[in-house]
Amino acid sequence: MRIRRTRSLLAVTALTALALTACENGTGTRDEGASALPETPSASAPATASPTGGSTTTPAEDGNKDGNKNGNNDGTKDNAKGDSKTPAPATPVLCNGSTTKVTAQPVPRPLNHMLLTVTNTGSKTCDLTYYPVLRFDEMQWVPRAAEETHPQAVVSLAPGESGYAGVLLSAADGSGDGGTTAEKLTVAFQGMTPNSDGGASATPALPAAGVYYDSSLTVTYWQQDREDALSW
């Protein structure tokens, strides 16, 4: 009986030794310890899962998208808005002696009338504002304008077009006074406000015999049509 017990103890001891040897060879507890060590982080940033289950993006990719959206896209829109703005209207060009040719010609009808013709010789459309300011020779007064001839709109002349004004030189019934014959005429132009300076004056030639006028001297507002200038 003692011999059997001794053999049993020897067998148990041998099995225990084999178990310890296996652990020290990396197949037991030490392997579990090695597997618990933290993994080395990769150089690239971790991907973030898409909330909809689609493709994933990294924070760097999100940053690029935000940059494009908040930078280039917004800038382009701002530029587009700027380009789409309607430009401010240009300041009108005034017709005056430097951009037109002016003629003064007495007419048989109506009686004692003269026609002023202004032709745009410039390259831009110009405006004839209000009425011509006339000065015969060295006269010290300004002829009045016939208010009933005020047009509904400013007379605009494209290059080559003409505008007109009629001039009543003297009363047909002889009721005017201070009659005299003039040899020189100066036509002044008005600006955008009444009686303001519209630029260079013109000095159209008069007939060789001169032009007779008296205190009845009256002018019309500038007209688009010749007939309207002589219809009063």
Short mmCIF file of C-alpha atoms in Angstrom, two decimals:
data_model
loop_
_atom_site.label_atom_id
_atom_site.label_comp_id
_atom_site.label_asym_id
_atom_site.label_seq_id
_atom_site.Cartn_x
_atom_site.Cartn_y
_atom_site.Cartn_z
CA MET A 1 0.00 0.00 0.00
CA ARG A 2 2.83 2.41 0.79
CA ILE A 3 4.41 1.69 -2.61
CA ARG A 4 1.16 2.65 -4.43
CA ARG A 5 0.79 5.93 -2.50
CA THR A 6 4.36 6.85 -3.29
CA ARG A 7 3.79 6.23 -7.01
CA SER A 8 0.65 8.36 -6.95
CA LEU A 9 2.48 11.26 -5.34
CA LEU A 10 5.23 11.00 -7.91
CA ALA A 11 2.68 11.12 -10.74
CA VAL A 12 0.95 14.23 -9.33
CA THR A 13 4.30 15.95 -8.88
CA ALA A 14 5.26 15.22 -12.49
CA LEU A 15 1.98 16.63 -13.81
CA THR A 16 2.42 19.81 -11.77
CA ALA A 17 5.90 20.34 -13.14
CA LEU A 18 4.66 19.95 -16.72
CA ALA A 19 1.95 22.58 -16.12
CA LEU A 20 4.43 25.09 -14.73
CA THR A 21 6.75 24.49 -17.67
CA ALA A 22 3.95 25.20 -20.15
CA CYS A 23 3.12 28.52 -18.46
CA GLU A 24 6.70 29.73 -18.69
CA ASN A 25 6.85 28.85 -22.41
CA GLY A 26 4.21 31.54 -23.29
CA THR A 27 1.12 29.37 -23.53
CA GLY A 28 -0.50 30.36 -20.26
CA THR A 29 -0.81 33.38 -18.02
CA ARG A 30 2.03 35.32 -19.66
CA ASP A 31 0.33 35.19 -23.06
CA GLU A 32 -2.80 36.73 -21.52
CA GLY A 33 -0.72 39.50 -20.03
CA ALA A 34 0.92 40.29 -23.38
CA SER A 35 -2.44 40.47 -25.17
CA ALA A 36 -3.63 43.14 -22.70
CA LEU A 37 -0.90 45.63 -23.73
CA PRO A 38 -2.28 48.81 -25.56
CA GLU A 39 -2.04 48.86 -29.34
CA THR A 40 0.31 51.32 -30.98
CA PRO A 41 -1.79 54.29 -32.37
CA SER A 42 -1.70 54.77 -36.15
CA ALA A 43 -0.44 58.01 -37.73
CA SER A 44 -3.80 58.87 -39.35
CA ALA A 45 -6.77 60.24 -37.40
CA PRO A 46 -9.54 57.77 -36.58
CA ALA A 47 -12.50 57.72 -38.86
CA THR A 48 -15.88 58.86 -37.57
CA ALA A 49 -18.91 56.82 -38.30
CA SER A 50 -21.58 58.32 -40.47
CA PRO A 51 -24.87 58.78 -38.56
CA THR A 52 -26.76 57.55 -41.61
CA GLY A 53 -24.68 54.47 -42.00
CA GLY A 54 -22.89 55.67 -45.12
CA SER A 55 -19.21 56.35 -45.70
CA THR A 56 -17.10 57.70 -42.88
CA THR A 57 -14.89 60.81 -42.90
CA THR A 58 -11.95 61.92 -40.84
CA PRO A 59 -11.85 65.24 -38.95
CA ALA A 60 -9.32 66.53 -41.51
CA GLU A 61 -11.77 65.84 -44.32
CA ASP A 62 -14.52 67.63 -42.38
CA GLY A 63 -12.22 70.59 -41.91
CA ASN A 64 -11.58 70.83 -45.66
CA LYS A 65 -15.27 70.71 -46.41
CA ASP A 66 -16.02 73.43 -43.85
CA GLY A 67 -13.20 75.55 -45.21
CA ASN A 68 -14.52 75.32 -48.76
CA LYS A 69 -18.03 76.05 -47.64
CA ASN A 70 -17.26 78.97 -45.38
CA GLY A 71 -14.45 80.40 -47.47
CA ASN A 72 -14.46 79.95 -51.22
CA ASN A 73 -18.15 79.27 -51.60
CA ASP A 74 -19.24 82.28 -49.55
CA GLY A 75 -16.67 84.49 -51.23
CA THR A 76 -17.88 83.46 -54.66
CA LYS A 77 -21.44 84.20 -53.70
CA ASP A 78 -20.47 87.62 -52.39
CA ASN A 79 -18.62 88.39 -55.61
CA ALA A 80 -21.55 87.18 -57.63
CA LYS A 81 -23.87 89.44 -55.66
CA GLY A 82 -21.53 92.34 -56.22
CA ASP A 83 -21.41 91.70 -59.96
CA SER A 84 -25.20 91.45 -60.19
CA LYS A 85 -25.81 94.87 -58.69
CA THR A 86 -27.31 97.31 -61.09
CA PRO A 87 -24.84 100.05 -61.84
CA ALA A 88 -25.76 103.59 -60.97
CA PRO A 89 -27.11 105.61 -63.89
CA ALA A 90 -24.54 107.81 -65.61
CA THR A 91 -24.73 111.59 -65.26
CA PRO A 92 -26.52 113.05 -68.29
CA VAL A 93 -24.39 114.89 -70.84
CA LEU A 94 -25.60 118.43 -71.47
CA CYS A 95 -25.90 119.86 -74.96
CA ASN A 96 -23.90 123.07 -75.27
CA GLY A 97 -21.69 124.99 -77.64
CA SER A 98 -18.85 122.47 -77.40
CA THR A 99 -20.88 119.41 -78.43
CA THR A 100 -23.38 120.89 -80.90
CA LYS A 101 -23.74 123.05 -83.98
CA VAL A 102 -26.20 125.92 -83.60
CA THR A 103 -27.87 127.88 -86.42
CA ALA A 104 -30.23 130.89 -86.26
CA GLN A 105 -32.48 131.45 -89.26
CA PRO A 106 -35.39 133.95 -89.65
CA VAL A 107 -38.54 132.29 -91.06
CA PRO A 108 -41.43 133.78 -93.11
CA ARG A 109 -44.08 132.11 -90.95
CA PRO A 110 -44.99 132.88 -88.28
CA LEU A 111 -44.31 136.54 -88.88
CA ASN A 112 -41.28 138.08 -87.16
CA HIS A 113 -40.01 134.69 -85.95
CA MET A 114 -36.58 133.04 -86.00
CA LEU A 115 -35.76 129.35 -85.65
CA LEU A 116 -32.83 128.07 -83.56
CA THR A 117 -31.55 124.63 -84.55
CA VAL A 118 -29.15 122.66 -82.33
CA THR A 119 -27.52 119.53 -83.81
CA ASN A 120 -25.61 117.07 -81.64
CA THR A 121 -22.10 116.74 -83.11
CA GLY A 122 -20.74 114.67 -80.19
CA SER A 123 -20.49 110.90 -79.72
CA LYS A 124 -22.96 110.71 -76.81
CA THR A 125 -26.62 111.53 -76.34
CA CYS A 126 -27.04 114.97 -74.77
CA ASP A 127 -29.91 116.82 -73.10
CA LEU A 128 -31.31 120.24 -73.97
CA THR A 129 -32.63 121.62 -70.69
CA TYR A 130 -35.21 124.39 -70.21
CA TYR A 131 -34.83 127.11 -72.88
CA PRO A 132 -32.04 129.03 -74.63
CA VAL A 133 -30.76 132.21 -73.00
CA LEU A 134 -30.34 134.78 -75.78
CA ARG A 135 -28.20 137.86 -75.93
CA PHE A 136 -28.17 140.13 -78.95
CA ASP A 137 -25.07 142.31 -79.20
CA GLU A 138 -24.50 143.80 -75.73
CA MET A 139 -28.09 143.76 -74.46
CA GLN A 140 -28.45 143.95 -70.68
CA TRP A 141 -31.67 141.99 -70.22
CA VAL A 142 -32.72 138.38 -70.72
CA PRO A 143 -35.65 137.55 -73.02
CA ARG A 144 -38.47 135.74 -71.28
CA ALA A 145 -39.64 132.21 -72.09
CA ALA A 146 -43.15 131.31 -73.20
CA GLU A 147 -44.32 129.01 -70.38
CA GLU A 148 -47.05 127.47 -72.51
CA THR A 149 -44.29 125.84 -74.62
CA HIS A 150 -42.86 123.82 -71.71
CA PRO A 151 -42.39 120.22 -73.03
CA GLN A 152 -43.52 117.15 -71.11
CA ALA A 153 -40.00 115.69 -71.08
CA VAL A 154 -36.43 116.87 -71.45
CA VAL A 155 -35.33 117.00 -75.07
CA SER A 156 -32.58 114.41 -75.64
CA LEU A 157 -30.49 114.35 -78.78
CA ALA A 158 -28.69 111.27 -80.00
CA PRO A 159 -25.55 111.91 -82.08
CA GLY A 160 -26.66 113.61 -85.31
CA GLU A 161 -30.14 114.54 -84.06
CA SER A 162 -31.44 118.11 -83.78
CA GLY A 163 -33.54 120.10 -81.29
CA TYR A 164 -35.31 123.40 -81.86
CA ALA A 165 -36.48 126.62 -80.26
CA GLY A 166 -38.62 129.40 -81.70
CA VAL A 167 -37.88 133.09 -81.19
CA LEU A 168 -40.46 135.87 -81.43
CA LEU A 169 -38.35 138.86 -82.49
CA SER A 170 -40.89 141.68 -82.41
CA ALA A 171 -44.62 142.31 -82.04
CA ALA A 172 -46.49 142.01 -85.33
CA ASP A 173 -48.78 144.92 -84.42
CA GLY A 174 -45.87 147.22 -83.58
CA SER A 175 -46.75 147.36 -79.89
CA GLY A 176 -43.19 146.61 -78.80
CA ASP A 177 -40.73 149.36 -77.97
CA GLY A 178 -36.95 149.84 -77.99
CA GLY A 179 -36.62 148.22 -81.38
CA THR A 180 -33.10 147.82 -82.75
CA THR A 181 -31.14 145.75 -85.22
CA ALA A 182 -28.62 143.24 -83.88
CA GLU A 183 -25.59 141.92 -85.70
CA LYS A 184 -24.44 139.33 -83.17
CA LEU A 185 -26.22 136.60 -81.22
CA THR A 186 -24.98 134.55 -78.27
CA VAL A 187 -26.93 131.43 -77.22
CA ALA A 188 -26.29 130.21 -73.68
CA PHE A 189 -27.35 126.78 -72.38
CA GLN A 190 -28.76 125.96 -68.95
CA GLY A 191 -27.70 123.15 -66.62
CA MET A 192 -29.78 120.64 -64.68
CA THR A 193 -31.36 123.40 -62.57
CA PRO A 194 -33.01 126.58 -63.89
CA ASN A 195 -30.64 129.45 -64.68
CA SER A 196 -27.55 127.31 -63.94
CA ASP A 197 -24.53 127.21 -66.22
CA GLY A 198 -24.84 124.48 -68.85
CA GLY A 199 -21.39 124.89 -70.38
CA ALA A 200 -19.99 126.60 -73.44
CA SER A 201 -22.17 129.09 -75.30
CA ALA A 202 -22.68 129.24 -79.07
CA THR A 203 -22.51 132.22 -81.43
CA PRO A 204 -24.52 131.32 -84.54
CA ALA A 205 -24.18 133.64 -87.52
CA LEU A 206 -26.97 136.11 -88.29
CA PRO A 207 -28.04 137.32 -91.74
CA ALA A 208 -25.77 139.98 -93.20
CA ALA A 209 -28.49 142.62 -92.73
CA GLY A 210 -28.82 141.76 -89.07
CA VAL A 211 -31.97 140.91 -87.10
CA TYR A 212 -34.53 143.43 -85.85
CA TYR A 213 -36.00 142.87 -82.37
CA ASP A 214 -37.88 144.86 -79.73
CA SER A 215 -39.17 144.46 -76.17
CA SER A 216 -41.51 141.66 -77.29
CA LEU A 217 -38.50 139.35 -77.69
CA THR A 218 -39.58 135.89 -76.43
CA VAL A 219 -38.22 132.35 -76.77
CA THR A 220 -39.77 128.89 -76.50
CA TYR A 221 -38.50 125.98 -74.45
CA TRP A 222 -36.37 123.51 -76.40
CA GLN A 223 -38.52 121.25 -78.56
CA GLN A 224 -37.97 117.86 -80.17
CA ASP A 225 -39.83 118.89 -83.36
CA ARG A 226 -39.40 121.92 -85.58
CA GLU A 227 -43.16 122.39 -85.94
CA ASP A 228 -43.64 122.59 -82.18
CA ALA A 229 -41.01 125.34 -81.95
CA LEU A 230 -42.89 127.48 -84.49
CA SER A 231 -46.50 126.71 -83.52
CA TRP A 232 -47.09 129.59 -81.11
#
